[in-house]
PDB file of C-alpha atoms in Angstrom:
ATOM      1  CA  MET W   1     -19.225 -46.334 -35.355  1.00  0.00           C
ATOM      2  CA  ASN W   2     -18.319 -50.016 -35.613  1.00  0.00           C
ATOM      3  CA  LEU W   3     -15.928 -50.547 -38.536  1.00  0.00           C
ATOM      4  CA  THR W   4     -15.680 -54.334 -38.217  1.00  0.00           C
ATOM      5  CA  HIS W   5     -16.001 -56.129 -41.602  1.00  0.00           C
ATOM      6  CA  LYS W   6     -15.488 -52.821 -43.457  1.00  0.00           C
ATOM      7  CA  CYS W   7     -13.242 -52.928 -46.518  1.00  0.00           C
ATOM      8  CA  VAL W   8     -10.029 -50.868 -46.440  1.00  0.00           C
ATOM      9  CA  VAL W   9      -7.155 -50.297 -48.874  1.00  0.00           C
ATOM     10  CA  HIS W  10      -3.467 -50.110 -47.936  1.00  0.00           C
ATOM     11  CA  PRO W  11      -0.911 -48.684 -50.450  1.00  0.00           C
ATOM     12  CA  VAL W  12       1.423 -51.700 -49.935  1.00  0.00           C
ATOM     13  CA  PHE W  13      -0.709 -54.593 -48.656  1.00  0.00           C
ATOM     14  CA  GLY W  14      -3.654 -53.842 -50.915  1.00  0.00           C
ATOM     15  CA  GLN W  15      -7.279 -54.487 -50.010  1.00  0.00           C
ATOM     16  CA  GLY W  16      -8.154 -55.907 -46.605  1.00  0.00           C
ATOM     17  CA  ILE W  17     -10.985 -56.476 -44.135  1.00  0.00           C
ATOM     18  CA  ILE W  18     -11.217 -55.011 -40.632  1.00  0.00           C
ATOM     19  CA  THR W  19     -11.513 -57.944 -38.232  1.00  0.00           C
ATOM     20  CA  GLN W  20     -11.276 -56.203 -34.847  1.00  0.00           C
ATOM     21  CA  GLN W  21     -11.562 -52.631 -33.539  1.00  0.00           C
ATOM     22  CA  ASP W  22     -11.077 -50.964 -30.146  1.00  0.00           C
ATOM     23  CA  ASP W  23     -10.345 -47.437 -28.882  1.00  0.00           C
ATOM     24  CA  THR W  24      -6.669 -47.427 -29.917  1.00  0.00           C
ATOM     25  CA  LEU W  25      -5.982 -50.375 -32.260  1.00  0.00           C
ATOM     26  CA  LEU W  26      -7.348 -51.704 -35.523  1.00  0.00           C
ATOM     27  CA  HIS W  27      -6.817 -55.302 -36.781  1.00  0.00           C
ATOM     28  CA  VAL W  28      -6.917 -55.728 -40.556  1.00  0.00           C
ATOM     29  CA  SER W  29      -6.635 -59.024 -42.465  1.00  0.00           C
ATOM     30  CA  PHE W  30      -4.949 -58.883 -45.894  1.00  0.00           C
ATOM     31  CA  PRO W  31      -5.107 -61.847 -48.366  1.00  0.00           C
ATOM     32  CA  THR W  32      -1.346 -61.757 -49.056  1.00  0.00           C
ATOM     33  CA  ALA W  33       0.170 -60.143 -45.934  1.00  0.00           C
ATOM     34  CA  GLY W  34      -2.022 -61.712 -43.269  1.00  0.00           C
ATOM     35  CA  GLU W  35      -3.275 -59.793 -40.219  1.00  0.00           C
ATOM     36  CA  LYS W  36      -1.752 -56.387 -39.453  1.00  0.00           C
ATOM     37  CA  ILE W  37      -2.329 -54.073 -36.491  1.00  0.00           C
ATOM     38  CA  PHE W  38      -2.660 -50.296 -36.938  1.00  0.00           C
ATOM     39  CA  LEU W  39      -3.131 -47.372 -34.585  1.00  0.00           C
ATOM     40  CA  PHE W  40      -6.707 -46.131 -34.541  1.00  0.00           C
ATOM     41  CA  PRO W  41      -7.724 -43.662 -35.883  1.00  0.00           C
ATOM     42  CA  ASP W  42      -4.225 -42.408 -36.834  1.00  0.00           C
ATOM     43  CA  ALA W  43      -3.801 -45.041 -39.556  1.00  0.00           C
ATOM     44  CA  PHE W  44      -6.620 -43.496 -41.627  1.00  0.00           C
ATOM     45  CA  ALA W  45      -4.670 -40.224 -41.868  1.00  0.00           C
ATOM     46  CA  SER W  46      -1.738 -41.844 -43.718  1.00  0.00           C
ATOM     47  CA  HIS W  47      -2.030 -45.591 -44.417  1.00  0.00           C
ATOM     48  CA  LEU W  48      -5.611 -46.788 -44.724  1.00  0.00           C
ATOM     49  CA  SER W  49      -8.579 -45.579 -46.740  1.00  0.00           C
ATOM     50  CA  LEU W  50     -12.240 -46.617 -46.586  1.00  0.00           C
ATOM     51  CA  SER W  51     -14.592 -47.085 -49.511  1.00  0.00           C
ATOM     52  CA  ASP W  52     -17.690 -46.391 -47.373  1.00  0.00           C
ATOM     53  CA  ASP W  53     -18.517 -42.638 -47.638  1.00  0.00           C
ATOM     54  CA  GLU W  54     -20.400 -42.531 -44.330  1.00  0.00           C
ATOM     55  CA  ALA W  55     -17.531 -44.265 -42.530  1.00  0.00           C
ATOM     56  CA  CYS W  56     -15.025 -41.877 -44.179  1.00  0.00           C
ATOM     57  CA  ALA W  57     -16.946 -38.824 -42.930  1.00  0.00           C
ATOM     58  CA  TRP W  58     -17.109 -40.283 -39.414  1.00  0.00           C
ATOM     59  CA  ILE W  59     -13.343 -41.000 -39.433  1.00  0.00           C
ATOM     60  CA  ARG W  60     -12.536 -37.459 -40.641  1.00  0.00           C
ATOM     61  CA  ASP W  61     -14.650 -35.948 -37.863  1.00  0.00           C
ATOM     62  CA  LEU W  62     -13.062 -38.282 -35.292  1.00  0.00           C
ATOM     63  CA  ILE W  63      -9.528 -37.346 -36.409  1.00  0.00           C
ATOM     64  CA  LYS W  64     -10.435 -33.642 -36.347  1.00  0.00           C
ATOM     65  CA  ARG W  65     -11.762 -33.877 -32.785  1.00  0.00           C
ATOM     66  CA  GLN W  66      -8.752 -35.920 -31.712  1.00  0.00           C
ATOM     67  CA  ASN W  67      -6.332 -33.346 -33.174  1.00  0.00           C
ATOM     68  CA  ALA W  68      -8.192 -30.518 -31.427  1.00  0.00           C
ATOM     69  CA  ALA W  69      -8.001 -32.386 -28.110  1.00  0.00           C
ATOM     70  CA  GLN W  70      -4.283 -33.039 -28.596  1.00  0.00           C
ATOM     71  CA  LYS W  71      -3.635 -29.354 -29.349  1.00  0.00           C
ATOM     72  CA  ALA W  72      -5.606 -28.304 -26.269  1.00  0.00           C
ATOM     73  CA  GLU W  73      -3.626 -30.735 -24.121  1.00  0.00           C
ATOM     74  CA  LYS W  74      -0.374 -29.456 -25.634  1.00  0.00           C
ATOM     75  CA  ARG W  75      -1.372 -25.851 -24.808  1.00  0.00           C
ATOM     76  CA  ARG W  76      -2.293 -26.877 -21.275  1.00  0.00           C
ATOM     77  CA  GLN W  77       1.062 -28.593 -20.781  1.00  0.00           C
ATOM     78  CA  ASP W  78       2.933 -25.605 -22.247  1.00  0.00           C
ATOM     79  CA  ASN W  79       1.045 -23.188 -19.992  1.00  0.00           C
ATOM     80  CA  GLU W  80       1.711 -25.353 -16.949  1.00  0.00           C
ATOM     81  CA  LEU W  81       5.395 -25.558 -17.863  1.00  0.00           C
ATOM     82  CA  MET W  82       5.533 -21.768 -18.294  1.00  0.00           C
ATOM     83  CA  ARG W  83       3.835 -21.246 -14.921  1.00  0.00           C
ATOM     84  CA  ASN W  84       6.317 -23.592 -13.270  1.00  0.00           C
ATOM     85  CA  ILE W  85       9.236 -21.754 -14.894  1.00  0.00           C
ATOM     86  CA  GLN W  86       7.854 -18.369 -13.803  1.00  0.00           C
ATOM     87  CA  GLU W  87       7.292 -19.652 -10.271  1.00  0.00           C
ATOM     88  CA  GLU W  88      10.869 -20.956 -10.127  1.00  0.00           C
ATOM     89  CA  ARG W  89      12.127 -17.586 -11.383  1.00  0.00           C
ATOM     90  CA  ARG W  90      10.040 -15.790  -8.752  1.00  0.00           C
ATOM     91  CA  GLN W  91      11.399 -18.000  -6.003  1.00  0.00           C
ATOM     92  CA  THR W  92      14.977 -17.603  -7.256  1.00  0.00           C
ATOM     93  CA  GLU W  93      14.742 -13.812  -7.502  1.00  0.00           C
ATOM     94  CA  MET W  94      13.125 -13.530  -4.081  1.00  0.00           C
ATOM     95  CA  GLU W  95      15.801 -15.757  -2.526  1.00  0.00           C
ATOM     96  CA  LYS W  96      18.523 -13.652  -4.162  1.00  0.00           C
ATOM     97  CA  LEU W  97      16.961 -10.458  -2.847  1.00  0.00           C
ATOM     98  CA  LEU W  98      16.553 -11.838   0.664  1.00  0.00           C
ATOM     99  CA  HIS W  99      20.139 -13.142   0.624  1.00  0.00           C
ATOM    100  CA  ALA W 100      21.371  -9.719  -0.495  1.00  0.00           C
ATOM    101  CA  HIS W 101      19.573  -8.088   2.446  1.00  0.00           C
ATOM    102  CA  ARG W 102      20.942 -10.645   4.914  1.00  0.00           C
ATOM    103  CA  THR W 103      24.520 -10.112   3.705  1.00  0.00           C
ATOM    104  CA  GLY W 104      24.179  -6.324   3.513  1.00  0.00           C
ATOM    105  CA  LYS W 105      24.797  -6.227  -0.254  1.00  0.00           C
ATOM    106  CA  ALA W 106      21.346  -4.973  -1.186  1.00  0.00           C
ATOM    107  CA  LYS W 107      21.107  -1.223  -1.709  1.00  0.00           C
ATOM    108  CA  PRO W 108      17.531  -0.501  -2.799  1.00  0.00           C
ATOM    109  CA  HIS W 109      16.661   3.023  -3.829  1.00  0.00           C
ATOM    110  CA  PRO W 110      15.174   4.821  -0.791  1.00  0.00           C
ATOM    111  CA  GLN W 111      12.120   5.662  -2.914  1.00  0.00           C
ATOM    112  CA  SER W 112      11.540   2.479  -4.912  1.00  0.00           C
ATOM    113  CA  GLN W 113       7.832   2.151  -4.014  1.00  0.00           C
ATOM    114  CA  ILE W 114       5.042   3.535  -6.190  1.00  0.00           C
ATOM    115  CA  VAL W 115       1.588   5.103  -5.776  1.00  0.00           C
ATOM    116  CA  PHE W 116      -0.871   5.125  -8.680  1.00  0.00           C
ATOM    117  CA  CYS W 117      -3.712   7.536  -9.310  1.00  0.00           C
ATOM    118  CA  CYS W 118      -6.724   5.412 -10.328  1.00  0.00           C
ATOM    119  CA  ASP W 119      -9.278   8.239 -10.511  1.00  0.00           C
ATOM    120  CA  GLY W 120     -11.892   7.204 -13.066  1.00  0.00           C
ATOM    121  CA  GLU W 121     -10.674   3.594 -13.159  1.00  0.00           C
ATOM    122  CA  SER W 122     -11.861   0.398 -11.500  1.00  0.00           C
ATOM    123  CA  PRO W 123      -9.195  -0.771  -9.020  1.00  0.00           C
ATOM    124  CA  ALA W 124     -10.884  -4.177  -8.829  1.00  0.00           C
ATOM    125  CA  GLU W 125     -10.496  -4.555 -12.604  1.00  0.00           C
ATOM    126  CA  VAL W 126      -6.826  -3.541 -12.388  1.00  0.00           C
ATOM    127  CA  LEU W 127      -6.232  -6.212  -9.743  1.00  0.00           C
ATOM    128  CA  ARG W 128      -8.160  -8.771 -11.792  1.00  0.00           C
ATOM    129  CA  LYS W 129      -5.839  -8.188 -14.758  1.00  0.00           C
ATOM    130  CA  LYS W 130      -2.826  -8.412 -12.389  1.00  0.00           C
ATOM    131  CA  GLU W 131      -1.045  -5.529 -14.112  1.00  0.00           C
ATOM    132  CA  ILE W 132      -1.237  -1.747 -14.449  1.00  0.00           C
ATOM    133  CA  TYR W 133      -0.397   0.625 -17.278  1.00  0.00           C
ATOM    134  CA  CYS W 134       2.133   3.416 -16.664  1.00  0.00           C
ATOM    135  CA  GLY W 135       1.108   5.491 -19.697  1.00  0.00           C
ATOM    136  CA  LYS W 136       2.981   7.140 -22.573  1.00  0.00           C
ATOM    137  CA  VAL W 137       5.120  10.257 -22.849  1.00  0.00           C
ATOM    138  CA  SER W 138       6.205  12.351 -25.840  1.00  0.00           C
ATOM    139  CA  LYS W 139       9.341  14.493 -25.739  1.00  0.00           C
ATOM    140  CA  SER W 140      10.710  17.019 -28.258  1.00  0.00           C
ATOM    141  CA  GLY W 141       8.224  16.095 -30.963  1.00  0.00           C
ATOM    142  CA  ARG W 142       9.239  12.428 -30.990  1.00  0.00           C
ATOM    143  CA  ASP W 143       6.803   9.555 -31.211  1.00  0.00           C
ATOM    144  CA  PRO W 144       5.164   8.730 -27.872  1.00  0.00           C
ATOM    145  CA  ARG W 145       6.982   6.102 -25.857  1.00  0.00           C
ATOM    146  CA  PHE W 146       5.830   3.903 -23.029  1.00  0.00           C
ATOM    147  CA  VAL W 147       6.683   5.223 -19.581  1.00  0.00           C
ATOM    148  CA  ARG W 148       9.125   3.046 -17.668  1.00  0.00           C
ATOM    149  CA  ALA W 149       9.119   3.366 -13.891  1.00  0.00           C
ATOM    150  CA  ALA W 150      12.825   2.568 -13.798  1.00  0.00           C
ATOM    151  CA  ARG W 151      13.176   2.459 -10.003  1.00  0.00           C
ATOM    152  CA  LEU W 152      10.862  -0.516  -9.608  1.00  0.00           C
ATOM    153  CA  ARG W 153      12.468  -3.780  -8.570  1.00  0.00           C
ATOM    154  CA  PRO W 154      11.212  -7.054  -7.079  1.00  0.00           C
ATOM    155  CA  ASN W 155      11.301  -5.365  -3.652  1.00  0.00           C
ATOM    156  CA  SER W 156       8.825  -2.681  -4.791  1.00  0.00           C
ATOM    157  CA  ALA W 157       5.236  -2.397  -3.637  1.00  0.00           C
ATOM    158  CA  GLY W 158       2.463  -0.327  -5.165  1.00  0.00           C
ATOM    159  CA  LEU W 159      -0.682   1.400  -3.946  1.00  0.00           C
ATOM    160  CA  LEU W 160      -3.872   2.030  -5.922  1.00  0.00           C
ATOM    161  CA  THR W 161      -5.545   5.254  -4.790  1.00  0.00           C
ATOM    162  CA  VAL W 162      -8.682   7.261  -5.593  1.00  0.00           C
ATOM    163  CA  LYS W 163     -10.351  10.423  -4.317  1.00  0.00           C
ATOM    164  CA  PRO W 164     -13.818  11.885  -4.836  1.00  0.00           C
ATOM    165  CA  ALA W 165     -14.157  14.354  -7.705  1.00  0.00           C
ATOM    166  CA  GLY W 166     -13.279  17.864  -6.562  1.00  0.00           C
ATOM    167  CA  ALA W 167     -11.921  16.685  -3.206  1.00  0.00           C
ATOM    168  CA  PRO W 168      -8.439  17.772  -2.038  1.00  0.00           C
ATOM    169  CA  GLU W 169      -5.476  15.394  -2.062  1.00  0.00           C
ATOM    170  CA  GLU W 170      -5.823  14.978   1.708  1.00  0.00           C
ATOM    171  CA  LYS W 171      -8.963  12.902   1.010  1.00  0.00           C
ATOM    172  CA  ARG W 172      -7.195  10.411  -1.270  1.00  0.00           C
ATOM    173  CA  VAL W 173      -7.715   6.854   0.011  1.00  0.00           C
ATOM    174  CA  ILE W 174      -6.046   3.497  -0.632  1.00  0.00           C
ATOM    175  CA  VAL W 175      -8.228   0.966  -2.467  1.00  0.00           C
ATOM    176  CA  GLY W 176      -5.606  -1.648  -3.339  1.00  0.00           C
ATOM    177  CA  ALA W 177      -2.012  -2.754  -2.852  1.00  0.00           C
ATOM    178  CA  PHE W 178       0.340  -5.114  -4.643  1.00  0.00           C
ATOM    179  CA  LEU W 179       3.919  -6.355  -4.792  1.00  0.00           C
ATOM    180  CA  ILE W 180       5.822  -6.304  -8.077  1.00  0.00           C
ATOM    181  CA  GLU W 181       6.321  -9.592  -9.934  1.00  0.00           C
ATOM    182  CA  ALA W 182       9.457 -11.142  -8.404  1.00  0.00           C
ATOM    183  CA  ALA W 183      11.233 -11.743 -11.731  1.00  0.00           C
ATOM    184  CA  PHE W 184      10.408  -8.296 -13.156  1.00  0.00           C
ATOM    185  CA  TYR W 185      12.749  -5.342 -13.677  1.00  0.00           C
ATOM    186  CA  ASN W 186      10.825  -2.400 -15.124  1.00  0.00           C
ATOM    187  CA  ALA W 187      14.008  -0.687 -16.343  1.00  0.00           C
ATOM    188  CA  ASP W 188      14.097  -3.344 -19.076  1.00  0.00           C
ATOM    189  CA  SER W 189      10.382  -3.195 -19.916  1.00  0.00           C
ATOM    190  CA  GLU W 190       9.183  -1.790 -23.233  1.00  0.00           C
ATOM    191  CA  SER W 191       5.442  -2.366 -22.792  1.00  0.00           C
ATOM    192  CA  GLY W 192       4.663   0.206 -20.103  1.00  0.00           C
ATOM    193  CA  MET W 193       2.922  -2.496 -18.043  1.00  0.00           C
ATOM    194  CA  ILE W 194       3.805  -3.440 -14.467  1.00  0.00           C
ATOM    195  CA  PRO W 195       2.853  -7.033 -13.551  1.00  0.00           C
ATOM    196  CA  PHE W 196       1.715  -7.883 -10.030  1.00  0.00           C
ATOM    197  CA  HIS W 197       2.910 -10.776  -7.918  1.00  0.00           C
ATOM    198  CA  PRO W 198      -0.050 -13.207  -8.005  1.00  0.00           C
ATOM    199  CA  ASP W 199       0.321 -14.090  -4.313  1.00  0.00           C
ATOM    200  CA  TYR W 200       0.510 -10.524  -2.954  1.00  0.00           C
ATOM    201  CA  MET W 201      -2.486  -8.407  -3.965  1.00  0.00           C
ATOM    202  CA  LEU W 202      -4.937  -6.638  -1.636  1.00  0.00           C
ATOM    203  CA  ASP W 203      -8.331  -5.283  -2.723  1.00  0.00           C
ATOM    204  CA  PHE W 204     -10.073  -2.718  -0.496  1.00  0.00           C
ATOM    205  CA  SER W 205     -12.314  -1.203  -3.201  1.00  0.00           C
ATOM    206  CA  LYS W 206     -15.561  -2.558  -1.704  1.00  0.00           C
ATOM    207  CA  GLN W 207     -14.824  -1.508   1.880  1.00  0.00           C
ATOM    208  CA  THR W 208     -16.270   1.539   3.598  1.00  0.00           C
ATOM    209  CA  ASP W 209     -13.430   1.966   6.129  1.00  0.00           C
ATOM    210  CA  ARG W 210     -10.322   2.966   4.199  1.00  0.00           C
ATOM    211  CA  VAL W 211      -6.856   4.225   5.017  1.00  0.00           C
ATOM    212  CA  LEU W 212      -5.904   7.701   3.848  1.00  0.00           C
ATOM    213  CA  CYS W 213      -3.006   7.747   1.424  1.00  0.00           C
ATOM    214  CA  PHE W 214      -1.367  10.642   3.272  1.00  0.00           C
ATOM    215  CA  GLU W 215      -1.147  11.163   7.012  1.00  0.00           C
ATOM    216  CA  PRO W 216       0.866  13.953   8.707  1.00  0.00           C
ATOM    217  CA  TYR W 217       2.958  11.490  10.729  1.00  0.00           C
ATOM    218  CA  ARG W 218       4.066   9.664   7.561  1.00  0.00           C
ATOM    219  CA  GLY W 219       5.647  12.681   5.910  1.00  0.00           C
ATOM    220  CA  ASP W 220       4.854  15.464   3.469  1.00  0.00           C
ATOM    221  CA  LEU W 221       1.873  15.429   1.127  1.00  0.00           C
ATOM    222  CA  LEU W 222       2.627  14.218  -2.408  1.00  0.00           C
ATOM    223  CA  PRO W 223      -0.075  15.412  -4.836  1.00  0.00           C
ATOM    224  CA  ILE W 224      -0.809  12.557  -7.228  1.00  0.00           C
ATOM    225  CA  GLY W 225      -3.906  13.684  -9.107  1.00  0.00           C
ATOM    226  CA  ARG W 226      -1.928  15.584 -11.786  1.00  0.00           C
ATOM    227  CA  VAL W 227       0.276  12.602 -12.713  1.00  0.00           C
ATOM    228  CA  ARG W 228      -0.187   8.883 -13.306  1.00  0.00           C
ATOM    229  CA  TYR W 229       2.084   7.815 -10.469  1.00  0.00           C
ATOM    230  CA  ARG W 230       4.633   8.984  -7.933  1.00  0.00           C
ATOM    231  CA  TYR W 231       7.471   7.204  -6.207  1.00  0.00           C
ATOM    232  CA  PHE W 232       7.061   6.515  -2.530  1.00  0.00           C
ATOM    233  CA  ASP W 233       9.520   6.334   0.358  1.00  0.00           C
ATOM    234  CA  ASN W 234      10.314   2.763   1.452  1.00  0.00           C
ATOM    235  CA  ILE W 235       9.777   3.434   5.160  1.00  0.00           C
ATOM    236  CA  ARG W 236       6.639   5.443   4.477  1.00  0.00           C
ATOM    237  CA  MET W 237       5.243   2.492   2.530  1.00  0.00           C
ATOM    238  CA  ALA W 238       5.935   0.274   5.541  1.00  0.00           C
ATOM    239  CA  HIS W 239       3.914   2.718   7.681  1.00  0.00           C
ATOM    240  CA  VAL W 240       1.036   2.562   5.204  1.00  0.00           C
ATOM    241  CA  LEU W 241       1.042  -1.244   5.223  1.00  0.00           C
ATOM    242  CA  SER W 242       1.193  -1.219   9.024  1.00  0.00           C
ATOM    243  CA  ASP W 243      -1.862   1.063   9.117  1.00  0.00           C
ATOM    244  CA  LEU W 244      -3.688  -1.255   6.700  1.00  0.00           C
ATOM    245  CA  LEU W 245      -2.890  -4.222   8.934  1.00  0.00           C
ATOM    246  CA  GLN W 246      -4.158  -2.418  12.042  1.00  0.00           C
ATOM    247  CA  LEU W 247      -7.379  -1.381  10.281  1.00  0.00           C
ATOM    248  CA  HIS W 248      -8.173  -4.948   9.202  1.00  0.00           C
ATOM    249  CA  GLN W 249      -7.382  -6.734  12.451  1.00  0.00           C
ATOM    250  CA  GLY W 250     -10.115  -9.210  13.294  1.00  0.00           C
ATOM    251  CA  THR W 251     -11.382  -9.352   9.694  1.00  0.00           C
ATOM    252  CA  ALA W 252     -10.885 -11.728   6.771  1.00  0.00           C
ATOM    253  CA  GLN W 253      -8.257  -9.344   5.378  1.00  0.00           C
ATOM    254  CA  GLU W 254      -6.017  -9.572   8.457  1.00  0.00           C
ATOM    255  CA  GLU W 255      -4.059 -12.656   7.336  1.00  0.00           C
ATOM    256  CA  PRO W 256      -3.389 -11.392   3.745  1.00  0.00           C
ATOM    257  CA  CYS W 257      -2.405  -7.949   5.098  1.00  0.00           C
ATOM    258  CA  ALA W 258      -0.042  -9.480   7.675  1.00  0.00           C
ATOM    259  CA  ARG W 259       1.593 -11.725   5.076  1.00  0.00           C
ATOM    260  CA  PHE W 260       1.933  -8.777   2.680  1.00  0.00           C
ATOM    261  CA  PHE W 261       3.447  -6.540   5.371  1.00  0.00           C
ATOM    262  CA  GLN W 262       5.915  -9.183   6.603  1.00  0.00           C
ATOM    263  CA  THR W 263       7.068 -10.023   3.074  1.00  0.00           C
ATOM    264  CA  TYR W 264       7.520  -6.344   2.238  1.00  0.00           C
ATOM    265  CA  CYS W 265       9.641  -5.769   5.353  1.00  0.00           C
ATOM    266  CA  ARG W 266      11.818  -8.784   4.522  1.00  0.00           C
ATOM    267  CA  LEU W 267      12.340  -7.705   0.907  1.00  0.00           C
ATOM    268  CA  ASN W 268      13.248  -4.134   1.880  1.00  0.00           C
ATOM    269  CA  GLY W 269      15.213  -4.908   5.023  1.00  0.00           C
ATOM    270  CA  VAL W 270      12.833  -2.887   7.210  1.00  0.00           C
ATOM    271  CA  SER W 271      13.047  -3.812  10.886  1.00  0.00           C
ATOM    272  CA  GLN W 272      10.287  -3.189  13.402  1.00  0.00           C
ATOM    273  CA  THR W 273      12.720  -1.135  15.519  1.00  0.00           C
ATOM    274  CA  ALA W 274      13.607   1.175  12.631  1.00  0.00           C
ATOM    275  CA  LEU W 275       9.926   1.505  11.812  1.00  0.00           C
ATOM    276  CA  LYS W 276       9.058   2.592  15.354  1.00  0.00           C
ATOM    277  CA  VAL W 277      11.955   5.064  15.516  1.00  0.00           C
ATOM    278  CA  ARG W 278      10.997   6.582  12.152  1.00  0.00           C
ATOM    279  CA  SER W 279       7.344   6.708  13.197  1.00  0.00           C
ATOM    280  CA  GLU W 280       8.125   8.688  16.353  1.00  0.00           C
ATOM    281  CA  ALA W 281      10.411  11.042  14.421  1.00  0.00           C
ATOM    282  CA  LEU W 282       7.731  11.686  11.801  1.00  0.00           C
ATOM    283  CA  ARG W 283       5.093  12.283  14.444  1.00  0.00           C
ATOM    284  CA  ARG W 284       7.304  14.854  16.164  1.00  0.00           C
ATOM    285  CA  ALA W 285       8.131  16.420  12.799  1.00  0.00           C
ATOM    286  CA  ALA W 286       4.432  16.700  11.990  1.00  0.00           C
ATOM    287  CA  LEU W 287       3.829  18.597  15.236  1.00  0.00           C
ATOM    288  CA  CYS W 288       6.814  20.909  14.697  1.00  0.00           C
ATOM    289  CA  ARG W 289       6.360  21.307  10.943  1.00  0.00           C
ATOM    290  CA  PRO W 290       4.947  24.886  10.985  1.00  0.00           C
ATOM    291  CA  PHE W 291       7.899  26.099  13.094  1.00  0.00           C
ATOM    292  CA  TYR W 292      10.459  24.308  10.908  1.00  0.00           C
ATOM    293  CA  LEU W 293       8.960  25.750   7.715  1.00  0.00           C
ATOM    294  CA  THR W 294       9.169  29.285   9.091  1.00  0.00           C
ATOM    295  CA  PHE W 295      12.718  28.727  10.365  1.00  0.00           C
ATOM    296  CA  PHE W 296      14.022  27.362   7.058  1.00  0.00           C
ATOM    297  CA  LYS W 297      12.364  30.146   5.059  1.00  0.00           C
ATOM    298  CA  VAL W 298      14.094  32.765   7.216  1.00  0.00           C
ATOM    299  CA  PHE W 299      17.377  30.827   7.065  1.00  0.00           C
ATOM    300  CA  ASP W 300      17.217  30.630   3.246  1.00  0.00           C
ATOM    301  CA  LYS W 301      16.499  34.358   3.068  1.00  0.00           C
ATOM    302  CA  ILE W 302      19.546  35.159   5.247  1.00  0.00           C
ATOM    303  CA  GLN W 303      21.759  32.948   3.074  1.00  0.00           C
ATOM    304  CA  PHE W 304      20.485  34.684  -0.062  1.00  0.00           C
ATOM    305  CA  VAL W 305      21.223  38.148   1.380  1.00  0.00           C
ATOM    306  CA  CYS W 306      24.728  37.063   2.466  1.00  0.00           C
ATOM    307  CA  ARG W 307      25.531  35.777  -1.009  1.00  0.00           C
ATOM    308  CA  LYS W 308      24.334  39.045  -2.512  1.00  0.00           C
ATOM    309  CA  MET W 309      26.510  41.046  -0.146  1.00  0.00           C
ATOM    310  CA  GLN W 310      29.557  38.915  -0.988  1.00  0.00           C
ATOM    311  CA  THR W 311      28.935  39.347  -4.714  1.00  0.00           C
ATOM    312  CA  HIS W 312      28.725  43.141  -4.507  1.00  0.00           C
ATOM    313  CA  ALA W 313      31.446  43.570  -1.876  1.00  0.00           C
ATOM    314  CA  ILE W 314      34.130  46.172  -2.706  1.00  0.00           C
ATOM    315  CA  PRO W 315      37.504  44.434  -3.162  1.00  0.00           C
ATOM    316  CA  LYS W 316      40.310  45.535  -0.795  1.00  0.00           C
ATOM    317  CA  MET W 317      43.104  47.698  -2.235  1.00  0.00           C
TER     318      MET W 317
END
């Protein structure tokens, strides 16, 4: 609306006439004070008032829309600032972790990786939300508390797994993988939520060829279906990620899988040599596992009998 020649009232200068108007400034001529310049439309919120009802309604609507736009811009700037701060924290924490591995000061827990049971859930939805819920637990009649996976650190990776209803644990497959948010320490979390690193998430939920969660050469079977999650061996996780990379060679997922695998190995100080040595050892152990199980059962039985004999031995006179 053009407000030129409209009559306005100022609490100090009195009545005046608008002589010029643009997008940001308003020129008003007062009989006693001469021409004054005001910010438009801000001046109508505190200094100027119009006698024209239609013009007043238009100004109120304009100020309302301007305030809404300013608030939206302020939220956008705040969100951008928060994202920049979080990104700086992620970079700082990752640099600290990598430096600790290079200097030999890092001592991650040997089982600081995690595997989640997502039976009945949508892994794609979990990855879309970029976080996963650990659940609640109630002990000794107390109020339920959020579960805290206290071993998780910025070097931790997670797997999302599912299996068909009624199928054994051997059929459990991997449908997603993620790295933990770099600035997150779950030991201090009270929400029960684990945030994902936005740059390291893999979604295999729509693929037909999938990697089994458990293979004999990776180690013993860890039944997951009865619990929400289980911790995972660091080297075993590296084997899983290596298998995922091999499966997706020549596909669109190869580059994300390779970047994920390389970053994981750097964060956990896993070398390719150690991975190959462990792989061969696990493969041999898988072949010899039935013999070892029988041997250790017999050995435990002999130890038990020896302890019994020592307990009931007749003391010498």
